[in-house]
Amino acid sequence: MDHLELIRQLKTSAATKIILLVMDGLGGLPLTPDGRTELEAAKKPHLDALARVSDLGLSTPIFPGITPGSGPGHMGLFGYDPLDWQIGRGVLEALGIGFDLTRMDVAARGNFCSVDPATGAITDRRAGRISTETCAKLVNMLRGITLSGVEVFVEPVEDYRFVLVLRGEHLEDGLTETDPQKVGVPPLPVEPTRPEAEKTAALFNEWLSQARRILADQRPANGANLRGLAKVPDLPHFPELYGLRSGAIATYPMYRGVARLAGMDVLATGHDIASEVETLRRHWNEYDFFFFHVKKTDSAGEDGNFEAKVHVIEELDGYLPEILALKPDVLLVTGDHSTPAKWKNHSWHALPVLLFSPYVRPVPQATYGERACAAGSLGQVRHVDLMPLAMAHAGRLVKFGA
Amino acid sequence: MDHLELIRQLKTSAATKIILLVMDGLGGLPLTPDGRTELEAAKKPHLDALARVSDLGLSTPIFPGITPGSGPGHMGLFGYDPLDWQIGRGVLEALGIGFDLTRMDVAARGNFCSVDPATGAITDRRAGRISTETCAKLVNMLRGITLSGVEVFVEPVEDYRFVLVLRGEHLEDGLTETDPQKVGVPPLPVEPTRPEAEKTAALFNEWLSQARRILADQRPANGANLRGLAKVPDLPHFPELYGLRSGAIATYPMYRGVARLAGMDVLATGHDIASEVETLRRHWNEYDFFFFHVKKTDSAGEDGNFEAKVHVIEELDGYLPEILALKPDVLLVTGDHSTPAKWKNHSWHALPVLLFSPYVRPVPQATYGERACAAGSLGQVRHVDLMPLAMAHAGRLVKFGA
């Protein structure tokens, strides 16, 4: 039986509240073999005190050695197998700028490029990395394109990147990219990889053809490519699946977008942890489940800034008493993936997990860190195991079988 | 998505080198509850120093409780699910004597037996355990047998055992064994278990019929049975799958054979660890990946000789500085399966794993032993996880999804 089907069968209601606190890219590495990780090095008295009354464990996002993007990392945390529920690049790009995608949409990431006017061959795949301002100006010109029977949205992103969304009945994905990934050849047409997508491919090609006419006299951006053409995945509806009124608190559009795809209510919040905590407090009575996302641990890790990552963890720690004062029945603290400052990128390393509830087997003198978690009483799990564990600790799953 | 398909999609190139150091049958047991395992008891200062700057973990070859043969143990280490990629007994027997099998071959393990000349019923399934010398003489007689359209190879193994290989276009496996597993009844015919194997079954039966005529006047070995008739599995090509130029260093034919099946280059080496290290050094610049196999830990375990197994580990430890001097980016030290001296056989126990790379979370005061590994920062994994982990640590896998 499918993992999600089991959850559907066993879920029950209870007057309990769960917080899933995700510090993006939380997992780290020591800079030297005898050193401490970012989480271990952080002065975080409240998290460490919580660790002494919680289960600790390690969670692998997908399987050992596999580094997840933000999409797959969150799919796993929400209990959806990341290999079964893939989010296309066009969809993530649209979510990243806060575009409110619907299930009727096909989204593509667009790249302005330079082409040889005589032959049509690409001469620069990024159009000399034009400014975001130029990008916005070009996008405005492209907004004049209309297609029969569908709505068309074009939005600037950054530099040479934009988002194109077609919205209409019966649009299908299963579409190839136009970027040949090299210069000296013209862009490829969008081709359907299955017969149902033929009409959609024709619409994208018609858009490209009009776009090239409009851009013909521009320099250097006189062409455009489309990549990662995709529909939103038909995700199981998180609140129905788990029977949880679910609210999402995140400062970055992409994470709000992923939560919205899963069917959570996205709650308005400011740009820092203080605002997020205030949002949590304000909506506390309305929801059973909160996805609470802290972005800057990941950004600091990507920058290779060990100290900055330590500081974000310490900042979050300062707000922990306010969060605990709300008396959540279950508080899960983890990350979507590791972003060690030493690696300067997402990595494959397993995530430290802290699971606070009354029904745990705490280890005295534990602290919240990767190595304490590796020896913790929760053992090793996968991201898709975390929601079932949270549900169980919240008294929201009945037993399987008699 | 299939695990191997994911690796194919994510693999990338890097100027990094990986050594997979396999001490055959490495996992052990304490002789008494308060004692140490072979690995824990060994004086191995270099491995213990390496453990303090590495990840430690436990790896299960197939799943808990399942004892692997050498074939499945190595399939797992190479990243092939041992339940999906099975190697027939005939194939392993041929590899064990260094026979260079091709994908056109069907190999069988042969047993000389004694039969009642009047009734044809088997009277001794092992022909009184004839000497290897007699076996070689009989095999020589059987080399006279020819079959239409295929090449025939017969090779002695030991005592009453030999190997028969048919080579030709369109030979198929899916063939039953002739040994009825009891005396008092005649050998069974080879029968096809699927229609495509009919012609191949007829060829084996024709060979057996000729063999019986030739052996009729011999005593006690006047008959023969065939077991484990199999083709080589159509294994994914290891160097292509991982994008690694791959060399295998092993002193025993079977391990060289399994590496060759996976598509690795088998490097000429002498019969001891010193020669193997010299081979590693000589070929260091030619390959990205080395499978380095040490046999005698397993032989000592099978003999129930705790001290001898300890000694092999100590011997290997003496060579570790030379191996590390080559500066591998990733060094994995583990075994294909456990062979505790106390059990005197392959066992199901999980394997200690040491994973050395710059991107680890070492535990201070660690030593390389089963119980330190059980509490190690790598946690518990399966054999099939080890190659993805090694690839990740070598910077040879890009992230999954955006």
PDB file of N, CA, C and O in Angstrom, chain A residues 283-326:
ATOM      1  N   HIS A 283      -2.238  33.951  14.232  1.00  0.00           N
ATOM      2  CA  HIS A 283      -3.107  32.941  13.615  1.00  0.00           C
ATOM      3  C   HIS A 283      -3.193  31.645  14.435  1.00  0.00           C
ATOM      4  O   HIS A 283      -3.726  30.656  13.942  1.00  0.00           O
ATOM      5  N   TRP A 284      -2.625  31.671  15.633  1.00  0.00           N
ATOM      6  CA  TRP A 284      -2.482  30.437  16.400  1.00  0.00           C
ATOM      7  C   TRP A 284      -3.793  29.657  16.540  1.00  0.00           C
ATOM      8  O   TRP A 284      -3.823  28.437  16.392  1.00  0.00           O
ATOM      9  N   ASN A 285      -4.883  30.358  16.783  1.00  0.00           N
ATOM     10  CA  ASN A 285      -6.144  29.652  17.045  1.00  0.00           C
ATOM     11  C   ASN A 285      -6.830  29.142  15.787  1.00  0.00           C
ATOM     12  O   ASN A 285      -7.750  28.332  15.859  1.00  0.00           O
ATOM     13  N   GLU A 286      -6.388  29.619  14.621  1.00  0.00           N
ATOM     14  CA  GLU A 286      -7.103  29.275  13.393  1.00  0.00           C
ATOM     15  C   GLU A 286      -6.624  27.978  12.737  1.00  0.00           C
ATOM     16  O   GLU A 286      -7.296  27.451  11.845  1.00  0.00           O
ATOM     17  N   TYR A 287      -5.444  27.506  13.120  1.00  0.00           N
ATOM     18  CA  TYR A 287      -4.850  26.368  12.403  1.00  0.00           C
ATOM     19  C   TYR A 287      -4.394  25.261  13.352  1.00  0.00           C
ATOM     20  O   TYR A 287      -4.126  25.506  14.525  1.00  0.00           O
ATOM     21  N   ASP A 288      -4.294  24.046  12.773  1.00  0.00           N
ATOM     22  CA  ASP A 288      -3.766  22.898  13.526  1.00  0.00           C
ATOM     23  C   ASP A 288      -2.291  22.677  13.221  1.00  0.00           C
ATOM     24  O   ASP A 288      -1.576  22.012  13.974  1.00  0.00           O
ATOM     25  N   PHE A 289      -1.872  23.176  12.081  1.00  0.00           N
ATOM     26  CA  PHE A 289      -0.515  22.912  11.590  1.00  0.00           C
ATOM     27  C   PHE A 289       0.076  24.188  11.024  1.00  0.00           C
ATOM     28  O   PHE A 289      -0.598  24.913  10.276  1.00  0.00           O
ATOM     29  N   PHE A 290       1.312  24.464  11.383  1.00  0.00           N
ATOM     30  CA  PHE A 290       2.031  25.600  10.811  1.00  0.00           C
ATOM     31  C   PHE A 290       3.345  25.136  10.188  1.00  0.00           C
ATOM     32  O   PHE A 290       4.146  24.454  10.848  1.00  0.00           O
ATOM     33  N   PHE A 291       3.543  25.499   8.927  1.00  0.00           N
ATOM     34  CA  PHE A 291       4.852  25.372   8.279  1.00  0.00           C
ATOM     35  C   PHE A 291       5.525  26.721   8.463  1.00  0.00           C
ATOM     36  O   PHE A 291       5.025  27.738   7.979  1.00  0.00           O
ATOM     37  N   PHE A 292       6.625  26.720   9.225  1.00  0.00           N
ATOM     38  CA  PHE A 292       7.305  27.959   9.597  1.00  0.00           C
ATOM     39  C   PHE A 292       8.694  27.902   8.984  1.00  0.00           C
ATOM     40  O   PHE A 292       9.519  27.078   9.374  1.00  0.00           O
ATOM     41  N   HIS A 293       8.956  28.758   8.002  1.00  0.00           N
ATOM     42  CA  HIS A 293      10.179  28.661   7.206  1.00  0.00           C
ATOM     43  C   HIS A 293      11.137  29.810   7.498  1.00  0.00           C
ATOM     44  O   HIS A 293      10.756  30.981   7.439  1.00  0.00           O
ATOM     45  N   VAL A 294      12.393  29.469   7.820  1.00  0.00           N
ATOM     46  CA  VAL A 294      13.451  30.471   8.033  1.00  0.00           C
ATOM     47  C   VAL A 294      14.448  30.331   6.893  1.00  0.00           C
ATOM     48  O   VAL A 294      15.046  29.265   6.699  1.00  0.00           O
ATOM     49  N   LYS A 295      14.605  31.382   6.112  1.00  0.00           N
ATOM     50  CA  LYS A 295      15.380  31.282   4.881  1.00  0.00           C
ATOM     51  C   LYS A 295      16.883  31.467   5.065  1.00  0.00           C
ATOM     52  O   LYS A 295      17.702  30.854   4.378  1.00  0.00           O
ATOM     53  N   LYS A 296      17.284  32.334   5.994  1.00  0.00           N
ATOM     54  CA  LYS A 296      18.640  32.863   5.884  1.00  0.00           C
ATOM     55  C   LYS A 296      19.764  31.918   6.301  1.00  0.00           C
ATOM     56  O   LYS A 296      20.936  32.190   6.027  1.00  0.00           O
ATOM     57  N   THR A 297      19.410  30.790   6.970  1.00  0.00           N
ATOM     58  CA  THR A 297      20.434  29.773   7.209  1.00  0.00           C
ATOM     59  C   THR A 297      20.986  29.277   5.870  1.00  0.00           C
ATOM     60  O   THR A 297      22.192  29.091   5.707  1.00  0.00           O
ATOM     61  N   ASP A 298      20.107  29.098   4.902  1.00  0.00           N
ATOM     62  CA  ASP A 298      20.531  28.614   3.581  1.00  0.00           C
ATOM     63  C   ASP A 298      21.353  29.661   2.846  1.00  0.00           C
ATOM     64  O   ASP A 298      22.419  29.354   2.300  1.00  0.00           O
ATOM     65  N   SER A 299      20.897  30.884   2.841  1.00  0.00           N
ATOM     66  CA  SER A 299      21.627  31.937   2.125  1.00  0.00           C
ATOM     67  C   SER A 299      23.045  32.063   2.676  1.00  0.00           C
ATOM     68  O   SER A 299      24.009  32.188   1.908  1.00  0.00           O
ATOM     69  N   ALA A 300      23.186  32.023   4.012  1.00  0.00           N
ATOM     70  CA  ALA A 300      24.517  32.141   4.618  1.00  0.00           C
ATOM     71  C   ALA A 300      25.385  30.947   4.223  1.00  0.00           C
ATOM     72  O   ALA A 300      26.573  31.101   3.914  1.00  0.00           O
ATOM     73  N   GLY A 301      24.797  29.749   4.218  1.00  0.00           N
ATOM     74  CA  GLY A 301      25.544  28.563   3.812  1.00  0.00           C
ATOM     75  C   GLY A 301      26.018  28.667   2.367  1.00  0.00           C
ATOM     76  O   GLY A 301      27.174  28.362   2.053  1.00  0.00           O
ATOM     77  N   GLU A 302      25.120  29.135   1.494  1.00  0.00           N
ATOM     78  CA  GLU A 302      25.493  29.279   0.073  1.00  0.00           C
ATOM     79  C   GLU A 302      26.632  30.290  -0.098  1.00  0.00           C
ATOM     80  O   GLU A 302      27.461  30.164  -0.993  1.00  0.00           O
ATOM     81  N   ASP A 303      26.644  31.294   0.769  1.00  0.00           N
ATOM     82  CA  ASP A 303      27.718  32.283   0.714  1.00  0.00           C
ATOM     83  C   ASP A 303      29.011  31.772   1.339  1.00  0.00           C
ATOM     84  O   ASP A 303      30.017  32.473   1.332  1.00  0.00           O
ATOM     85  N   GLY A 304      28.980  30.580   1.908  1.00  0.00           N
ATOM     86  CA  GLY A 304      30.167  30.067   2.594  1.00  0.00           C
ATOM     87  C   GLY A 304      30.454  30.819   3.881  1.00  0.00           C
ATOM     88  O   GLY A 304      31.574  30.796   4.384  1.00  0.00           O
ATOM     89  N   ASN A 305      29.426  31.465   4.421  1.00  0.00           N
ATOM     90  CA  ASN A 305      29.620  32.305   5.600  1.00  0.00           C
ATOM     91  C   ASN A 305      29.172  31.555   6.866  1.00  0.00           C
ATOM     92  O   ASN A 305      28.015  31.635   7.298  1.00  0.00           O
ATOM     93  N   PHE A 306      30.127  30.816   7.424  1.00  0.00           N
ATOM     94  CA  PHE A 306      29.874  29.976   8.604  1.00  0.00           C
ATOM     95  C   PHE A 306      29.288  30.815   9.744  1.00  0.00           C
ATOM     96  O   PHE A 306      28.263  30.462  10.330  1.00  0.00           O
ATOM     97  N   GLU A 307      29.927  31.942  10.031  1.00  0.00           N
ATOM     98  CA  GLU A 307      29.505  32.766  11.160  1.00  0.00           C
ATOM     99  C   GLU A 307      28.099  33.329  10.960  1.00  0.00           C
ATOM    100  O   GLU A 307      27.308  33.407  11.889  1.00  0.00           O
ATOM    101  N   ALA A 308      27.797  33.725   9.716  1.00  0.00           N
ATOM    102  CA  ALA A 308      26.461  34.272   9.450  1.00  0.00           C
ATOM    103  C   ALA A 308      25.399  33.199   9.662  1.00  0.00           C
ATOM    104  O   ALA A 308      24.311  33.462  10.189  1.00  0.00           O
ATOM    105  N   LYS A 309      25.718  31.966   9.261  1.00  0.00           N
ATOM    106  CA  LYS A 309      24.753  30.881   9.454  1.00  0.00           C
ATOM    107  C   LYS A 309      24.557  30.623  10.952  1.00  0.00           C
ATOM    108  O   LYS A 309      23.420  30.441  11.418  1.00  0.00           O
ATOM    109  N   VAL A 310      25.661  30.613  11.699  1.00  0.00           N
ATOM    110  CA  VAL A 310      25.581  30.466  13.156  1.00  0.00           C
ATOM    111  C   VAL A 310      24.671  31.558  13.733  1.00  0.00           C
ATOM    112  O   VAL A 310      23.806  31.289  14.569  1.00  0.00           O
ATOM    113  N   HIS A 311      24.839  32.764  13.208  1.00  0.00           N
ATOM    114  CA  HIS A 311      24.079  33.888  13.750  1.00  0.00           C
ATOM    115  C   HIS A 311      22.575  33.732  13.500  1.00  0.00           C
ATOM    116  O   HIS A 311      21.756  34.052  14.375  1.00  0.00           O
ATOM    117  N   VAL A 312      22.190  33.246  12.326  1.00  0.00           N
ATOM    118  CA  VAL A 312      20.761  33.052  12.044  1.00  0.00           C
ATOM    119  C   VAL A 312      20.167  32.019  13.008  1.00  0.00           C
ATOM    120  O   VAL A 312      19.064  32.201  13.537  1.00  0.00           O
ATOM    121  N   ILE A 313      20.934  30.959  13.266  1.00  0.00           N
ATOM    122  CA  ILE A 313      20.447  29.938  14.216  1.00  0.00           C
ATOM    123  C   ILE A 313      20.281  30.565  15.605  1.00  0.00           C
ATOM    124  O   ILE A 313      19.283  30.319  16.303  1.00  0.00           O
ATOM    125  N   GLU A 314      21.255  31.395  15.997  1.00  0.00           N
ATOM    126  CA  GLU A 314      21.176  32.041  17.311  1.00  0.00           C
ATOM    127  C   GLU A 314      19.995  33.006  17.378  1.00  0.00           C
ATOM    128  O   GLU A 314      19.322  33.114  18.406  1.00  0.00           O
ATOM    129  N   GLU A 315      19.739  33.676  16.248  1.00  0.00           N
ATOM    130  CA  GLU A 315      18.601  34.597  16.209  1.00  0.00           C
ATOM    131  C   GLU A 315      17.290  33.825  16.403  1.00  0.00           C
ATOM    132  O   GLU A 315      16.423  34.214  17.198  1.00  0.00           O
ATOM    133  N   LEU A 316      17.166  32.719  15.667  1.00  0.00           N
ATOM    134  CA  LEU A 316      15.958  31.898  15.807  1.00  0.00           C
ATOM    135  C   LEU A 316      15.811  31.423  17.248  1.00  0.00           C
ATOM    136  O   LEU A 316      14.707  31.431  17.818  1.00  0.00           O
ATOM    137  N   ASP A 317      16.943  31.015  17.826  1.00  0.00           N
ATOM    138  CA  ASP A 317      16.916  30.513  19.211  1.00  0.00           C
ATOM    139  C   ASP A 317      16.307  31.547  20.158  1.00  0.00           C
ATOM    140  O   ASP A 317      15.576  31.185  21.080  1.00  0.00           O
ATOM    141  N   GLY A 318      16.592  32.786  19.906  1.00  0.00           N
ATOM    142  CA  GLY A 318      16.055  33.851  20.756  1.00  0.00           C
ATOM    143  C   GLY A 318      14.533  33.920  20.723  1.00  0.00           C
ATOM    144  O   GLY A 318      13.911  34.386  21.686  1.00  0.00           O
ATOM    145  N   TYR A 319      13.934  33.466  19.632  1.00  0.00           N
ATOM    146  CA  TYR A 319      12.467  33.499  19.521  1.00  0.00           C
ATOM    147  C   TYR A 319      11.800  32.213  20.010  1.00  0.00           C
ATOM    148  O   TYR A 319      10.580  32.138  20.084  1.00  0.00           O
ATOM    149  N   LEU A 320      12.609  31.198  20.322  1.00  0.00           N
ATOM    150  CA  LEU A 320      12.025  29.915  20.696  1.00  0.00           C
ATOM    151  C   LEU A 320      11.093  30.005  21.906  1.00  0.00           C
ATOM    152  O   LEU A 320      10.014  29.384  21.900  1.00  0.00           O
ATOM    153  N   PRO A 321      11.460  30.767  22.954  1.00  0.00           N
ATOM    154  CA  PRO A 321      10.522  30.864  24.094  1.00  0.00           C
ATOM    155  C   PRO A 321       9.143  31.388  23.684  1.00  0.00           C
ATOM    156  O   PRO A 321       8.122  30.906  24.182  1.00  0.00           O
ATOM    157  N   GLU A 322       9.099  32.344  22.756  1.00  0.00           N
ATOM    158  CA  GLU A 322       7.791  32.856  22.304  1.00  0.00           C
ATOM    159  C   GLU A 322       7.003  31.770  21.568  1.00  0.00           C
ATOM    160  O   GLU A 322       5.783  31.692  21.691  1.00  0.00           O
ATOM    161  N   ILE A 323       7.737  30.981  20.784  1.00  0.00           N
ATOM    162  CA  ILE A 323       7.061  29.902  20.051  1.00  0.00           C
ATOM    163  C   ILE A 323       6.533  28.856  21.036  1.00  0.00           C
ATOM    164  O   ILE A 323       5.394  28.405  20.946  1.00  0.00           O
ATOM    165  N   LEU A 324       7.372  28.473  22.004  1.00  0.00           N
ATOM    166  CA  LEU A 324       6.965  27.459  22.977  1.00  0.00           C
ATOM    167  C   LEU A 324       5.854  27.960  23.889  1.00  0.00           C
ATOM    168  O   LEU A 324       5.043  27.163  24.384  1.00  0.00           O
ATOM    169  N   ALA A 325       5.809  29.270  24.086  1.00  0.00           N
ATOM    170  CA  ALA A 325       4.769  29.839  24.947  1.00  0.00           C
ATOM    171  C   ALA A 325       3.374  29.598  24.373  1.00  0.00           C
ATOM    172  O   ALA A 325       2.378  29.602  25.099  1.00  0.00           O
ATOM    173  N   LEU A 326       3.313  29.350  23.044  1.00  0.00           N
ATOM    174  CA  LEU A 326       2.019  29.049  22.417  1.00  0.00           C
ATOM    175  C   LEU A 326       1.568  27.630  22.747  1.00  0.00           C
ATOM    176  O   LEU A 326       0.442  27.247  22.465  1.00  0.00           O
TER     177      LEU A 326
END
